[in-house]
PDB file of C-alpha atoms and ligand atoms in Angstrom:
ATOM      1  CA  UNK A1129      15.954 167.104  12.836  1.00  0.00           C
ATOM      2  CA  UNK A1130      18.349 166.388  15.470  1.00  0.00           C
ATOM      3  CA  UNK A1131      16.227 167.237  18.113  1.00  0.00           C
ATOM      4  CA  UNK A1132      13.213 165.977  16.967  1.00  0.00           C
ATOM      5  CA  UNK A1133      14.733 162.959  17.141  1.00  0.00           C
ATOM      6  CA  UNK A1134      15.593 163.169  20.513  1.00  0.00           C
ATOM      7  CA  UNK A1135      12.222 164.591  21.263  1.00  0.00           C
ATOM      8  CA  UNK A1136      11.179 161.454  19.846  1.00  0.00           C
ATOM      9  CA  UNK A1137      12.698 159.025  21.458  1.00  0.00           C
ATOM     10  CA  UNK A1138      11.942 160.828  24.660  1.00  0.00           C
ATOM     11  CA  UNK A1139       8.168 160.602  23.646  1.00  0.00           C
ATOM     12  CA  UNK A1140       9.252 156.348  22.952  1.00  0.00           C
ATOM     13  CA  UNK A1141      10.591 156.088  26.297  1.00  0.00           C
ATOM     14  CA  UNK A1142       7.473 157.552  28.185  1.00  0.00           C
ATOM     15  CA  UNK A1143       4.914 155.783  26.016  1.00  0.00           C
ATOM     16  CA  UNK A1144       7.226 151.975  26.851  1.00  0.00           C
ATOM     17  CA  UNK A1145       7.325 153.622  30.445  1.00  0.00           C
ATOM     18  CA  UNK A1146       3.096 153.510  30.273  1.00  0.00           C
ATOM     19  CA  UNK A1147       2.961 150.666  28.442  1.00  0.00           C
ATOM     20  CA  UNK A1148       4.910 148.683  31.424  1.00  0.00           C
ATOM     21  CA  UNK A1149       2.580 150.048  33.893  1.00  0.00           C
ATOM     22  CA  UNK A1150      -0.617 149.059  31.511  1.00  0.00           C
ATOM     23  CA  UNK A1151       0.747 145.467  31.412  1.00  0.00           C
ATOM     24  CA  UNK A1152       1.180 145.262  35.260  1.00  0.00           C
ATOM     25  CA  UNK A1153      -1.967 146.526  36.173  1.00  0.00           C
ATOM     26  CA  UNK A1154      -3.316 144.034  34.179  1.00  0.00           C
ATOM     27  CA  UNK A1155      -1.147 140.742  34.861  1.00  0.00           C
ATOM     28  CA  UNK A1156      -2.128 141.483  38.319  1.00  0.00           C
ATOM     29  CA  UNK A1157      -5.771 141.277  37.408  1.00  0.00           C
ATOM     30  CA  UNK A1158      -5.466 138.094  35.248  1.00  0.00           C
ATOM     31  CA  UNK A1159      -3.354 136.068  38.162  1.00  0.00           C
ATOM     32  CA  UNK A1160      -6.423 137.472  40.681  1.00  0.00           C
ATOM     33  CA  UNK A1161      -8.855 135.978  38.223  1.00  0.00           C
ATOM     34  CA  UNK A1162      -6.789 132.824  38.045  1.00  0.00           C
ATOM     35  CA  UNK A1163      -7.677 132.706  41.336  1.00  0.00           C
ATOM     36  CA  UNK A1164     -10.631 133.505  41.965  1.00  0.00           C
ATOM     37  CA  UNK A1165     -11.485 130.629  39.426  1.00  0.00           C
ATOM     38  CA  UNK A1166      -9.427 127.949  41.286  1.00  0.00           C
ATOM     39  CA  UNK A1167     -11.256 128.974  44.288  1.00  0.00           C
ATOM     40  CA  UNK A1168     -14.768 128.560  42.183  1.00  0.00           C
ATOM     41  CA  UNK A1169     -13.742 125.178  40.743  1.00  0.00           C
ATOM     42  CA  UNK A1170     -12.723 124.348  44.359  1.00  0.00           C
ATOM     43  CA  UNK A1171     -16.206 125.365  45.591  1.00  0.00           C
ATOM     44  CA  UNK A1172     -17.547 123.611  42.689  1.00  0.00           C
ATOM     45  CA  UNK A1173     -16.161 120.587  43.940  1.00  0.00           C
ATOM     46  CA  UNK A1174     -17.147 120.946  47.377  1.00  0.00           C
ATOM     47  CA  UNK A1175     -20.368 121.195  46.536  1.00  0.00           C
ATOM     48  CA  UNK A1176     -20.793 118.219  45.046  1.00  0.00           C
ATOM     49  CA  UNK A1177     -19.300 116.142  48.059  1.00  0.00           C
ATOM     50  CA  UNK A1178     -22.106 117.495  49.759  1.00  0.00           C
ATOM     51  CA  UNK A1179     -24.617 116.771  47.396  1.00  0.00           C
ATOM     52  CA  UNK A1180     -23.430 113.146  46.977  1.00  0.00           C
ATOM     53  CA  UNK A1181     -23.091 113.302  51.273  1.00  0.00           C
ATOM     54  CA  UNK A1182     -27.138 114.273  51.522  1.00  0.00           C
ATOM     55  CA  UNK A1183     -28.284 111.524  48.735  1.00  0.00           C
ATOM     56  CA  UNK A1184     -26.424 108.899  50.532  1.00  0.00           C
ATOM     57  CA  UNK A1185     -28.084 110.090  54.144  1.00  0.00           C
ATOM     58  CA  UNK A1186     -31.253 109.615  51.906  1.00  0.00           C
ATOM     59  CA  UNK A1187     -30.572 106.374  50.766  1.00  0.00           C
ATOM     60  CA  UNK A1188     -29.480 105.428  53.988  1.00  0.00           C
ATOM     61  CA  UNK A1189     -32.833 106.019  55.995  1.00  0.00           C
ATOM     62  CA  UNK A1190     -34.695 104.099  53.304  1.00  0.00           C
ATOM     63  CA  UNK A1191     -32.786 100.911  53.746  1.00  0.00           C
ATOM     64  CA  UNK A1192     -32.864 101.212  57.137  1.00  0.00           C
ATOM     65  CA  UNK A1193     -36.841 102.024  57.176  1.00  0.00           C
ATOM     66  CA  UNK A1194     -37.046  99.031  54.903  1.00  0.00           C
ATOM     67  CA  UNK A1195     -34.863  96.597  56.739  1.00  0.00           C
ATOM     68  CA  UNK A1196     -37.361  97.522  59.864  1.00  0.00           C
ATOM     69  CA  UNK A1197     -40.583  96.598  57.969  1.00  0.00           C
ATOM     70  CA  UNK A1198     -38.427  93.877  56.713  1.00  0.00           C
ATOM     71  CA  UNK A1199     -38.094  92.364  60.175  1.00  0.00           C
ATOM     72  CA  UNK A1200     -41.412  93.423  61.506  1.00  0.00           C
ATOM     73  CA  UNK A1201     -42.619  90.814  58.636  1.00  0.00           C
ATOM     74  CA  UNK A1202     -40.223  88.126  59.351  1.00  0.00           C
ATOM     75  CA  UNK A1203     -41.438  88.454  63.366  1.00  0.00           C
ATOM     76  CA  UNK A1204     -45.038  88.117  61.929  1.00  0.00           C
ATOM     77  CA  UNK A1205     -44.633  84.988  59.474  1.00  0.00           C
ATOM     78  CA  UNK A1206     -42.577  83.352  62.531  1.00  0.00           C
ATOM     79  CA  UNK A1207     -45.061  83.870  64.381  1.00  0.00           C
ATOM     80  CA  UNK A1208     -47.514  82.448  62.107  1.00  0.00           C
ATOM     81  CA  UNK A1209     -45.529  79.624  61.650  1.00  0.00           C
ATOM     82  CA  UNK A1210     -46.476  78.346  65.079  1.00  0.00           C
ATOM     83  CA  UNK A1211     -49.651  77.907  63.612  1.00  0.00           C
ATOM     84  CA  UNK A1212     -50.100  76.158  60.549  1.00  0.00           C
ATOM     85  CA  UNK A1213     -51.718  73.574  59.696  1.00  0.00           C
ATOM     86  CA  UNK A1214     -50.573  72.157  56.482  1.00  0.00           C
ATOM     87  CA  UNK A1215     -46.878  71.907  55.168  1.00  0.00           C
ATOM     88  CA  UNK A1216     -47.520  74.041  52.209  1.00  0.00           C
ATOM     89  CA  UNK A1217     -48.447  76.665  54.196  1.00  0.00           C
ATOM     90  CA  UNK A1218     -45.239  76.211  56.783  1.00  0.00           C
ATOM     91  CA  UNK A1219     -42.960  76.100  53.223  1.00  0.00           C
ATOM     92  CA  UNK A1220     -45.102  79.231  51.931  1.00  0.00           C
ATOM     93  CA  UNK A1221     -44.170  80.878  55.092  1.00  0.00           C
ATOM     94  CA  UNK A1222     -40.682  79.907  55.563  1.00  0.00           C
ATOM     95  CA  UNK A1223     -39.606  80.724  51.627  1.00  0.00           C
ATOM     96  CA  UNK A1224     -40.863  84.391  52.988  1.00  0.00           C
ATOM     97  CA  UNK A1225     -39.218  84.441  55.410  1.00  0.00           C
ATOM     98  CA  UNK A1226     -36.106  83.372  53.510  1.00  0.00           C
ATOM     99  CA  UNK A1227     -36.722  86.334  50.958  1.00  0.00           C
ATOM    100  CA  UNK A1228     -36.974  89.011  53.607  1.00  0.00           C
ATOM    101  CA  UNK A1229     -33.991  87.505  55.400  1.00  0.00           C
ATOM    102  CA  UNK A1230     -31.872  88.092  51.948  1.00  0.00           C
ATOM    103  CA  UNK A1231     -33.367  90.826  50.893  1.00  0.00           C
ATOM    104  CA  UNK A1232     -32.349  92.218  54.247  1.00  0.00           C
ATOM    105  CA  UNK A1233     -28.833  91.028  53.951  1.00  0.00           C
ATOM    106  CA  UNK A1234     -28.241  93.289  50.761  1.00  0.00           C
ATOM    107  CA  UNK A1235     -29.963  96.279  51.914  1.00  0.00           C
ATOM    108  CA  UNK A1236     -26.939  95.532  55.096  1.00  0.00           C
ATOM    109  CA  UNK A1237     -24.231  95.554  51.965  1.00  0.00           C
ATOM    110  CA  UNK A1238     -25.795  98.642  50.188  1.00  0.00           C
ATOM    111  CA  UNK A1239     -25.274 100.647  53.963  1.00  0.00           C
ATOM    112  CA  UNK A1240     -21.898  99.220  54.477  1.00  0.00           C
ATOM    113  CA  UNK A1241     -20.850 100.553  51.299  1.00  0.00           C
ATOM    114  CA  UNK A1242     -22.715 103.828  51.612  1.00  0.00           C
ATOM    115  CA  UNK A1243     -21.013 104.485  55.142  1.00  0.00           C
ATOM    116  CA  UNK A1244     -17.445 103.752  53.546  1.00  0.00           C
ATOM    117  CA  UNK A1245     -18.535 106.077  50.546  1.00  0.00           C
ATOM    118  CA  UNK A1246     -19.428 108.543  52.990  1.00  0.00           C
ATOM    119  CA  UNK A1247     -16.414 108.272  55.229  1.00  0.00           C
ATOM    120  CA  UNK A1248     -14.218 109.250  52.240  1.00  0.00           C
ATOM    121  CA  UNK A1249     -16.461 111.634  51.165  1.00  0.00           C
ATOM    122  CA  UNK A1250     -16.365 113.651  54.495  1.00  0.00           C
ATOM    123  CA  UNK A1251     -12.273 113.312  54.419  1.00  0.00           C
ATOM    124  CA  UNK A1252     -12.153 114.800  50.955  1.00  0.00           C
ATOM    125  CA  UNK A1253     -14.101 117.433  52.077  1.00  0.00           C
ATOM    126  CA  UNK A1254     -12.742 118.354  54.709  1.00  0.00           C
ATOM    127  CA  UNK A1255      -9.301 118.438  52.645  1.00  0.00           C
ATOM    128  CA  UNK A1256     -10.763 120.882  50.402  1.00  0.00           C
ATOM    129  CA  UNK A1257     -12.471 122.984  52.723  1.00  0.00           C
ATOM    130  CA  UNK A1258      -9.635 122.950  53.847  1.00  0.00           C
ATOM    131  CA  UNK A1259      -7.167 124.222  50.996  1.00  0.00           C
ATOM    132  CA  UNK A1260     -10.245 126.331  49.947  1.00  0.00           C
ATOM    133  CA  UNK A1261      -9.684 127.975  53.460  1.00  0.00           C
ATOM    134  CA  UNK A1262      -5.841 128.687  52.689  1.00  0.00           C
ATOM    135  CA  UNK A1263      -6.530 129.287  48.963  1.00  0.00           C
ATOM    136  CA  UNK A1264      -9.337 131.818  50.103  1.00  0.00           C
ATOM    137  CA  UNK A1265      -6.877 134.096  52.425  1.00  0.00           C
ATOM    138  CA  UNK A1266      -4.442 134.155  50.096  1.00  0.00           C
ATOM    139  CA  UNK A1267      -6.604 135.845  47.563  1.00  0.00           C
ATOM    140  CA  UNK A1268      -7.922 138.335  50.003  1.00  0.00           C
ATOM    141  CA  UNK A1269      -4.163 139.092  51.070  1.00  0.00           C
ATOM    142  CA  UNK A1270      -3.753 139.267  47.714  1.00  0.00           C
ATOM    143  CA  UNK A1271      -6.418 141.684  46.460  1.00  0.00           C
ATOM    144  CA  UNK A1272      -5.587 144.521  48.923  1.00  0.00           C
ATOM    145  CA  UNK A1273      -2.048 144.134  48.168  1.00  0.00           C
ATOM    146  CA  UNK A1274      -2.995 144.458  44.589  1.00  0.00           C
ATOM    147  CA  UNK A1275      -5.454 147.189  45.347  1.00  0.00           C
ATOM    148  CA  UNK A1276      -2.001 149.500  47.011  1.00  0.00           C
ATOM    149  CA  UNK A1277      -0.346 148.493  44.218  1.00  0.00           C
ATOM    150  CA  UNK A1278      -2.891 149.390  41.477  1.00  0.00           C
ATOM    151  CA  UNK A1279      -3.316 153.052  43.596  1.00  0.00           C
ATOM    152  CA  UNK A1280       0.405 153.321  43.335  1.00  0.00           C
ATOM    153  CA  UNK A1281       0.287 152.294  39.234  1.00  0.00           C
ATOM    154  CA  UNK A1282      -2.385 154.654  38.837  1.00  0.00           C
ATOM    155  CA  UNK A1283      -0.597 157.403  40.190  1.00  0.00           C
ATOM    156  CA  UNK A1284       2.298 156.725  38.436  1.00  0.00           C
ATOM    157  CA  UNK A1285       0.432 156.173  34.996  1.00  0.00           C
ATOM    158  CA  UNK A1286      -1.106 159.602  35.691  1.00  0.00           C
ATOM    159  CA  UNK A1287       2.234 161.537  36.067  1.00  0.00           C
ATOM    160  CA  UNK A1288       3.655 160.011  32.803  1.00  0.00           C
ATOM    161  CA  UNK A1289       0.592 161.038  31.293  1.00  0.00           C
ATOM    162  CA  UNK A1290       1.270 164.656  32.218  1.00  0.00           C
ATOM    163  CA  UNK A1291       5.308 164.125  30.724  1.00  0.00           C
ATOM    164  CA  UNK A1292       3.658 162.646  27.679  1.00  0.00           C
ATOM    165  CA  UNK A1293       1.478 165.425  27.219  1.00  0.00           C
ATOM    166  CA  UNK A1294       4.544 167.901  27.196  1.00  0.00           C
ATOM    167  CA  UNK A1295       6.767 165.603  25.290  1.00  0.00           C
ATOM    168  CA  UNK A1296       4.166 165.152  22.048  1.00  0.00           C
ATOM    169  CA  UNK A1297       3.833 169.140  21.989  1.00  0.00           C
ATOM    170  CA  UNK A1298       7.455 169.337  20.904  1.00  0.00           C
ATOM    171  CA  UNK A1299       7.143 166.769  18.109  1.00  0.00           C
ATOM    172  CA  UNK A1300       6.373 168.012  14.577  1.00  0.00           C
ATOM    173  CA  UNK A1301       2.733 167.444  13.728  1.00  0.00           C
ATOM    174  CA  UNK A1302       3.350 164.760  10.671  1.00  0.00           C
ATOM    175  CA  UNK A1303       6.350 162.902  12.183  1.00  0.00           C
ATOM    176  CA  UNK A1304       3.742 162.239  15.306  1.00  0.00           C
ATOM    177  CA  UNK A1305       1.232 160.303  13.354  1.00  0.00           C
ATOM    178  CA  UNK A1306       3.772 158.348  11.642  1.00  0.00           C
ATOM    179  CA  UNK A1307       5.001 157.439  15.078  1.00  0.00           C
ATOM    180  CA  UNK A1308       1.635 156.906  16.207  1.00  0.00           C
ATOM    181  CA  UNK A1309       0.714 154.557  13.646  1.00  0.00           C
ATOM    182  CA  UNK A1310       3.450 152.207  14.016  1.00  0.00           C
ATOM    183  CA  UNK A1311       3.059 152.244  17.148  1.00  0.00           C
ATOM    184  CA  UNK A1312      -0.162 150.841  16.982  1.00  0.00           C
ATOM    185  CA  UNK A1313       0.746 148.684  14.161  1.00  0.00           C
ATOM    186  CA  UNK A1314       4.269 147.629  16.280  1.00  0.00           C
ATOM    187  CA  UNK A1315       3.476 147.002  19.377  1.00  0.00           C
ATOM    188  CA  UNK A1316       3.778 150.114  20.977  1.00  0.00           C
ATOM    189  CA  UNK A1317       7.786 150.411  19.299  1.00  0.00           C
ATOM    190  CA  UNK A1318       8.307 152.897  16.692  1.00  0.00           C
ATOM    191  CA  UNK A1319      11.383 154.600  17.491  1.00  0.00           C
ATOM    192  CA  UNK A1320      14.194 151.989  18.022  1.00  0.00           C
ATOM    193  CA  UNK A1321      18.039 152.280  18.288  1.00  0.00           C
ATOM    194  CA  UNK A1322      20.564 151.121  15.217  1.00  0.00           C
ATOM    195  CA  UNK A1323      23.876 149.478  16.906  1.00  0.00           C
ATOM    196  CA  UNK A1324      26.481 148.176  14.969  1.00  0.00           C
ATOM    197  CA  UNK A1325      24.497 148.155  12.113  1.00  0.00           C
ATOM    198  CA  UNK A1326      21.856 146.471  13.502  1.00  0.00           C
ATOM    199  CA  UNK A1327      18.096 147.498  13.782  1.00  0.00           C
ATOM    200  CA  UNK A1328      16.798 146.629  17.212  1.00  0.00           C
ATOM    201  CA  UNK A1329      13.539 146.953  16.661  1.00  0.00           C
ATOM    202  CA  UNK A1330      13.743 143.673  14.020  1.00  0.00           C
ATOM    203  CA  UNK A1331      17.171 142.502  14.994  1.00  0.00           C
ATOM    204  CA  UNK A1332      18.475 142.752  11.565  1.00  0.00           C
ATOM    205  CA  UNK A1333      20.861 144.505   9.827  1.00  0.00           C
ATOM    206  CA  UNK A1334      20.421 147.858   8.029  1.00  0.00           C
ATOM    207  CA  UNK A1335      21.985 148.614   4.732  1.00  0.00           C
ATOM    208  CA  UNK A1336      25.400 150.351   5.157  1.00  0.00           C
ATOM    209  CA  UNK A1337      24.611 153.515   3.269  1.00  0.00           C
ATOM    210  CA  UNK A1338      21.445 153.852   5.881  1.00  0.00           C
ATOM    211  CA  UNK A1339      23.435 153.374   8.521  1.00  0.00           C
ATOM    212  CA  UNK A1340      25.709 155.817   7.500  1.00  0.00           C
ATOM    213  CA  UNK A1341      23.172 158.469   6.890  1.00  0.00           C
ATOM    214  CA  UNK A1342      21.336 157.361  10.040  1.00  0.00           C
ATOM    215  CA  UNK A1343      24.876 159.022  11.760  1.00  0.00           C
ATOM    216  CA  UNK A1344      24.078 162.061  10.484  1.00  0.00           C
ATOM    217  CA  UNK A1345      20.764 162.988  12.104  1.00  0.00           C
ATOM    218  CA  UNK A1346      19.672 164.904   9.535  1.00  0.00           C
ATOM    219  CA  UNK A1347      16.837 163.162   8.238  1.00  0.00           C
ATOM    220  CA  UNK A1348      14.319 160.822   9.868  1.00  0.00           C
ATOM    221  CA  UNK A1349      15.242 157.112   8.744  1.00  0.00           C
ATOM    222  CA  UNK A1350      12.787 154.168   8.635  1.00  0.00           C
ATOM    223  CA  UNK A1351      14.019 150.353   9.139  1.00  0.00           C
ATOM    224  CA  UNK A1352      13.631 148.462   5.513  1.00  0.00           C
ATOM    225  CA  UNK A1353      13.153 145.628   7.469  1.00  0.00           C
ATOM    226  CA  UNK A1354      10.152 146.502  10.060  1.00  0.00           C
ATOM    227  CA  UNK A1355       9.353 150.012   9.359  1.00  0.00           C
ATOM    228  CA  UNK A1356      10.219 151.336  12.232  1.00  0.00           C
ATOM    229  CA  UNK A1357      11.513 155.040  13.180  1.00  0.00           C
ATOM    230  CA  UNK A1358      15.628 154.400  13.417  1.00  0.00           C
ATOM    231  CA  UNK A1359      18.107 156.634  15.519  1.00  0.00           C
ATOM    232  CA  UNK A1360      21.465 155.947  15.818  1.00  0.00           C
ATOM    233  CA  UNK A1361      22.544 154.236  19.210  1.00  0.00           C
ATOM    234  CA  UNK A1362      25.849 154.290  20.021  1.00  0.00           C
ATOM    235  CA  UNK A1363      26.868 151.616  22.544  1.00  0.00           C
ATOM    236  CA  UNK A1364      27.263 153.533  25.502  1.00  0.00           C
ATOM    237  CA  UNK A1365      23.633 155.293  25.044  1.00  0.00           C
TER     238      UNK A1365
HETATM  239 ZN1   ZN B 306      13.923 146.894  11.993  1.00  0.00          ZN
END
């Protein structure tokens, strides 16, 4: 039993050993997504300043098309003015005038406020065009140095494969699914030292007489308190 237990926790070690690898290859995909998404919302964004940019060009030429017709009808009723006859028709005149002379006067406040909208919306987007620039490099920096990396993992993952392969041989059928399936039902821990009493799998103490037998290594021990695979762990191992 001895050595099954040591084959064991050999078998533990490789397995944590994969299980490291597993969780860095994908962190490193999650923080590239994180990314990736910043860099969409930032598009997103972007976008819309440019949207907003081409309505208010839009708007823009109307007023000004309509402050020219505008005019061209204030230069005609002037003009008409010169030759009336009655004073209704001079008052007729001049109140249409006065219309198209207002009218005029808040299609000049609409474009005053549509060239200050569209002063600060070419600043902000040039800000994030610009951080979407930096943002952008970053990522593609990023991805190949992720892309060695994940090469390197994957190499790595592959080798401990091959240990594991050799390591589960030399465990006993039976004691291998039991490992297996708290493992699964553990995350990924089954086989976990005993120090001083305590189980440090669950952090908590085992019963004395277990502990004692656990010292032995003659029989394959199970935590009361998690269910996990004990060996004894001395504190220099
Ligand atoms: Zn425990």
């Amino acid at each position: 039993m001895k050595e099954q237990i040591s084959d064991l926790r050999e078998l533990q070690e490789v397995d944590l050993a994969i299980d490291r690898i597993d969780v860095a290859i994908t962190s490193g995909d999650a923080e590239l997504q994180m990314q990736r998404e910043a860099i969409e919302k930032r598009q997103g964004a972007i976008a819309e300043f440019l949207a907003r940019l081409g309505s208010g060009t839009e708007r823009r030429q109307q007023l000004e098309g309509e402050i020219q017709e505008s005019q061209a009808l204030i230069k005609d009723r002037q003009n008409k003015m010169m030759k009336v006859q009655t004073n209704r028709e001079y008052q007729s005149l001049l109140k249409e005038i006065e219309d198209a002379k207002n009218a005029n006067r808040q299609r000049e406040e609409e474009l005053i406020k549509l060239m200050e909208q569209d002063e600060l919306l070419h600043k902000k987007n040039e800000e994030e065009s610009a951080i979407l620039g930096g943002e952008e490099s970053r990522l593609a920096v990023e991805t190949a140095s992720r892309e060695e990396a994940a090469v390197k993992l994957a190499s790595k993952r592959q080798k401990l494969a091959k240990e594991r392969e050799g390591k589960v041989k030399k465990v006993r059928a039976d004691l291998l699914r039991k490992y297996e399936q708290i493992r699964a039902k553990r995350d990924g821990l089954a086989m976990v030292g005993v120090n001083r009493g305590v189980c440090y799998g669950c952090y908590m103490n085992v019963p004395p007489q277990l502990y004692n037998e656990l010292l032995r290594e003659d029989k394959l021990h199970m935590c009361p308190t998690c269910n996990r695979l004990l060996f004894y762990s001395p504190d220099n191992d």
